[in-house]
GROMACS .gro file of C-alpha atoms in nm:
model
  220
    1CYS     CA    1  -0.003   0.013  -0.003
    2TYR     CA    2   0.132   0.337  -0.102
    3LEU     CA    3   0.076   0.672  -0.076
    4MET     CA    4   0.090   0.835  -0.417
    5GLY     CA    5   0.132   1.182  -0.552
    6ASN     CA    6   0.234   1.463  -0.338
    7GLY     CA    7   0.509   1.534  -0.571
    8ASP     CA    8   0.565   1.170  -0.650
    9TRP     CA    9   0.302   0.985  -0.874
   10VAL     CA   10   0.575   0.723  -0.983
   11ASN     CA   11   0.716   0.578  -0.655
   12GLY     CA   12   0.524   0.691  -0.381
   13VAL     CA   13   0.576   0.638  -0.021
   14GLU     CA   14   0.516   0.284   0.115
   15MET     CA   15   0.307   0.232   0.405
   16GLU     CA   16   0.391  -0.013   0.709
   17TYR     CA   17   0.159  -0.314   0.775
   18ASP     CA   18   0.000  -0.326   1.137
   19SER     CA   19  -0.102  -0.694   1.134
   20GLU     CA   20  -0.254  -0.660   1.493
   21ASN     CA   21  -0.532  -0.431   1.328
   22GLY     CA   22  -0.536  -0.512   0.972
   23GLN     CA   23  -0.407  -0.172   0.809
   24TYR     CA   24  -0.139   0.008   0.693
   25ILE     CA   25   0.005   0.304   0.868
   26LEU     CA   26   0.202   0.618   0.763
   27LEU     CA   27   0.271   0.827   1.056
   28CYS     CA   28   0.372   1.226   1.053
   29HIS     CA   29   0.379   1.247   0.670
   30HIS     CA   30   0.416   1.595   0.521
   31ILE     CA   31   0.133   1.685   0.280
   32TYR     CA   32   0.154   1.965   0.039
   33ASP     CA   33  -0.009   1.864  -0.290
   34GLN     CA   34  -0.249   1.647  -0.424
   35PHE     CA   35  -0.243   1.258  -0.348
   36LYS     CA   36  -0.426   0.931  -0.369
   37PHE     CA   37  -0.353   0.597  -0.246
   38LYS     CA   38  -0.261   0.267  -0.429
   39TYR     CA   39  -0.308  -0.077  -0.276
   40GLY     CA   40  -0.202  -0.343  -0.507
   41ASP     CA   41  -0.314  -0.226  -0.854
   42GLU     CA   42  -0.597  -0.062  -0.715
   43TRP     CA   43  -0.589   0.321  -0.701
   44THR     CA   44  -0.831   0.495  -0.442
   45THR     CA   45  -0.950   0.833  -0.289
   46GLU     CA   46  -1.172   0.661  -0.025
   47VAL     CA   47  -1.153   0.842   0.315
   48GLU     CA   48  -1.321   0.686   0.613
   49ASN     CA   49  -1.379   1.021   0.810
   50TYR     CA   50  -1.471   1.211   0.469
   51GLU     CA   51  -1.581   1.543   0.660
   52PHE     CA   52  -1.237   1.581   0.786
   53PRO     CA   53  -1.181   1.962   0.831
   54GLY     CA   54  -0.998   2.114   0.502
   55ILE     CA   55  -1.035   1.805   0.322
   56ASP     CA   56  -1.141   1.827  -0.069
   57TRP     CA   57  -1.133   1.603  -0.398
   58VAL     CA   58  -1.023   1.795  -0.718
   59GLU     CA   59  -1.021   1.634  -1.055
   60SER     CA   60  -0.674   1.523  -1.179
   61GLU     CA   61  -0.741   1.662  -1.524
   62PRO     CA   62  -1.063   1.876  -1.640
   63GLY     CA   63  -1.331   1.627  -1.728
   64SER     CA   64  -1.129   1.324  -1.642
   65GLY     CA   65  -1.369   1.204  -1.395
   66LEU     CA   66  -1.060   1.127  -1.174
   67TYR     CA   67  -0.999   1.274  -0.859
   68ASN     CA   68  -0.720   1.346  -0.611
   69ILE     CA   69  -0.720   1.428  -0.238
   70THR     CA   70  -0.608   1.761  -0.095
   71LEU     CA   71  -0.541   1.878   0.265
   72PRO     CA   72  -0.431   2.196   0.379
   73GLU     CA   73  -0.018   2.157   0.398
   74GLY     CA   74   0.064   1.999   0.713
   75ASP     CA   75   0.192   1.689   0.873
   76TYR     CA   76  -0.059   1.401   0.915
   77ASN     CA   77  -0.123   1.024   1.015
   78PHE     CA   78  -0.260   0.780   0.761
   79TYR     CA   79  -0.442   0.429   0.839
   80PHE     CA   80  -0.550   0.234   0.519
   81LYS     CA   81  -0.797  -0.022   0.655
   82LYS     CA   82  -0.728  -0.341   0.441
   83ASP     CA   83  -1.082  -0.452   0.461
   84SER     CA   84  -1.271  -0.133   0.368
   85LYS     CA   85  -0.989  -0.024   0.147
   86LYS     CA   86  -1.068   0.329   0.298
   87VAL     CA   87  -0.803   0.565   0.473
   88TYR     CA   88  -0.850   0.724   0.819
   89ILE     CA   89  -0.672   1.053   0.854
   90GLU     CA   90  -0.575   1.220   1.165
   91VAL     CA   91  -0.351   1.564   1.225
   92SER     CA   92  -0.022   1.431   1.332
   93ASN     CA   93   0.063   1.643   1.663
   94PRO     CA   94   0.364   1.605   1.858
   95ALA     CA   95   0.408   1.358   2.142
   96LEU     CA   96   0.626   1.603   2.334
   97SER     CA   97   0.726   1.964   2.258
   98ARG     CA   98   0.998   2.129   2.474
   99THR     CA   99   1.133   2.492   2.488
  100VAL     CA  100   1.517   2.532   2.478
  101PRO     CA  101   1.736   2.806   2.408
  102VAL     CA  102   1.892   2.801   2.082
  103GLY     CA  103   2.249   2.620   2.096
  104TYR     CA  104   2.165   2.479   2.401
  105TYR     CA  105   2.196   2.087   2.482
  106ALA     CA  106   1.905   1.870   2.666
  107THR     CA  107   1.803   1.521   2.677
  108VAL     CA  108   1.504   1.315   2.602
  109CYS     CA  109   1.363   0.970   2.642
  110LEU     CA  110   1.041   0.841   2.513
  111SER     CA  111   0.829   0.535   2.501
  112GLN     CA  112   0.753   0.566   2.137
  113ASN     CA  113   1.002   0.539   1.840
  114ILE     CA  114   1.061   0.906   1.749
  115ILE     CA  115   0.958   0.938   1.382
  116LYS     CA  116   1.045   1.296   1.333
  117VAL     CA  117   1.223   1.571   1.511
  118VAL     CA  118   1.163   1.944   1.434
  119GLY     CA  119   1.416   2.219   1.572
  120ALA     CA  120   1.697   1.992   1.704
  121THR     CA  121   1.945   1.724   1.620
  122LEU     CA  122   1.981   1.386   1.823
  123PHE     CA  123   2.298   1.241   1.963
  124GLU     CA  124   2.407   0.949   2.184
  125VAL     CA  125   2.700   0.884   2.385
  126ALA     CA  126   2.993   0.759   2.201
  127GLY     CA  127   3.251   0.742   2.466
  128LYS     CA  128   3.503   0.941   2.636
  129ASP     CA  129   3.833   1.128   2.565
  130GLY     CA  130   3.999   1.226   2.892
  131ASP     CA  131   3.733   1.454   3.083
  132LYS     CA  132   3.518   1.492   2.757
  133VAL     CA  133   3.205   1.298   2.691
  134ILE     CA  134   3.184   1.230   2.300
  135PHE     CA  135   2.844   1.201   2.118
  136ASP     CA  136   2.752   1.038   1.765
  137GLU     CA  137   2.426   1.183   1.591
  138VAL     CA  138   2.144   0.959   1.581
  139LEU     CA  139   1.935   0.920   1.268
  140THR     CA  140   1.681   0.632   1.364
  141PRO     CA  141   1.596   0.681   1.745
  142VAL     CA  142   1.486   0.371   1.931
  143ALA     CA  143   1.203   0.384   2.184
  144GLY     CA  144   1.317   0.382   2.546
  145MET     CA  145   1.654   0.489   2.469
  146PRO     CA  146   1.810   0.818   2.597
  147TYR     CA  147   1.962   1.075   2.382
  148ILE     CA  148   2.105   1.408   2.429
  149PHE     CA  149   1.972   1.688   2.164
  150LEU     CA  150   2.111   2.028   2.060
  151ALA     CA  151   1.812   2.283   2.009
  152GLU     CA  152   1.845   2.469   1.662
  153GLU     CA  153   1.509   2.622   1.731
  154ASN     CA  154   1.360   2.764   2.075
  155THR     CA  155   1.074   2.481   2.051
  156ILE     CA  156   1.157   2.144   1.975
  157SER     CA  157   0.866   1.893   1.885
  158PHE     CA  158   0.908   1.531   1.886
  159TYR     CA  159   0.679   1.345   1.651
  160CYS     CA  160   0.614   0.963   1.768
  161GLY     CA  161   0.478   0.654   1.634
  162ILE     CA  162   0.267   0.411   1.818
  163GLU     CA  163   0.304   0.339   2.196
  164THR     CA  164   0.541   0.043   2.251
  165ALA     CA  165   0.599  -0.170   2.544
  166ALA     CA  166   0.972  -0.012   2.595
  167THR     CA  167   1.090   0.035   2.942
  168PRO     CA  168   1.359   0.325   3.002
  169GLY     CA  169   1.714   0.200   2.863
  170ASP     CA  170   2.065   0.309   2.915
  171HIS     CA  171   2.360   0.346   2.649
  172LYS     CA  172   2.714   0.402   2.771
  173SER     CA  173   2.662   0.632   3.070
  174LEU     CA  174   2.313   0.786   2.970
  175HIS     CA  175   2.031   0.631   3.159
  176GLY     CA  176   1.672   0.751   3.060
  177THR     CA  177   1.364   0.795   3.270
  178PHE     CA  178   0.989   0.809   3.202
  179GLU     CA  179   0.906   0.929   3.558
  180ASP     CA  180   1.029   1.260   3.760
  181MET     CA  181   1.326   1.170   3.966
  182ALA     CA  182   1.461   1.381   4.254
  183ASP     CA  183   1.708   1.420   4.544
  184ALA     CA  184   1.849   1.082   4.677
  185GLU     CA  185   1.752   0.906   4.351
  186LEU     CA  186   2.013   1.130   4.171
  187ASP     CA  187   2.269   1.153   4.445
  188GLY     CA  188   2.597   1.128   4.260
  189MET     CA  189   2.435   1.128   3.891
  190TYR     CA  190   2.509   1.395   3.668
  191MET     CA  191   2.256   1.595   3.451
  192VAL     CA  192   2.257   1.850   3.194
  193GLN     CA  193   2.156   2.181   3.351
  194ASN     CA  194   2.230   2.535   3.169
  195ASN     CA  195   2.438   2.382   2.889
  196LYS     CA  196   2.680   2.208   3.144
  197ILE     CA  197   2.701   1.858   3.285
  198VAL     CA  198   2.657   1.907   3.664
  199LYS     CA  199   2.678   1.653   3.963
  200CYS     CA  200   2.368   1.618   4.155
  201ALA     CA  201   2.361   1.626   4.556
  202ALA     CA  202   2.131   1.450   4.779
  203THR     CA  203   1.881   1.720   4.802
  204GLY     CA  204   1.756   1.989   4.561
  205CYS     CA  205   1.819   1.803   4.238
  206ASN     CA  206   1.526   1.711   4.016
  207ILE     CA  207   1.489   1.567   3.648
  208PRO     CA  208   1.159   1.594   3.494
  209ALA     CA  209   0.995   1.278   3.320
  210ASN     CA  210   1.122   1.174   2.972
  211ARG     CA  211   1.469   1.293   3.020
  212ALA     CA  212   1.800   1.140   3.078
  213TYR     CA  213   2.087   1.155   3.330
  214PHE     CA  214   2.456   1.040   3.347
  215ASN     CA  215   2.569   0.752   3.597
  216GLY     CA  216   2.824   0.925   3.805
  217THR     CA  217   3.055   0.638   3.869
  218GLU     CA  218   3.052   0.542   3.490
  219LEU     CA  219   3.128   0.887   3.435
  220GLU     CA  220   3.441   0.931   3.656
   0.00000   0.00000   0.00000
């Protein structure tokens, strides 16, 4: 199953099959032009929620009787139902948005696979060089894994896929958390604060949910 058009009527964008729910999925896809769907050799513009705000159908060529779908430009989730051959459309909203000064580093750890990041670049810990922590850029984030990110805009948005059974993981010295952490839990650990890696004390230290911290003994 492919989303066709949107600037490419030849190759299209392949949708991922969700066998549990009998549907094909395309998440957080940016739409800016006319499109339709191709399931096998069948072309379709059938939409389950046909009254979706802003949706319209336009003839591909005047008098052809063939139509394409149009939507206001933006990011959308598509769920193509295998049985009905109809697609359900919803606006793709960020699973998490953060406000971080441009040029600052911060951390993130989510229970969903991050499909798209707007306003930042993700990194993972690669190792150490003396007293410096070395990072590598991450192109395919994994649910539950902790990452450092560099803010390139003041508001960073993380678009995510379907919720998974992921638990907070760790990589090298970086550990993720889905819950708030504070005080004694963080004693001796390190966190990213004001663009620095600082050591936590037994009191007055806290990390909100969906963040990450460095294990102190692994850093030293």
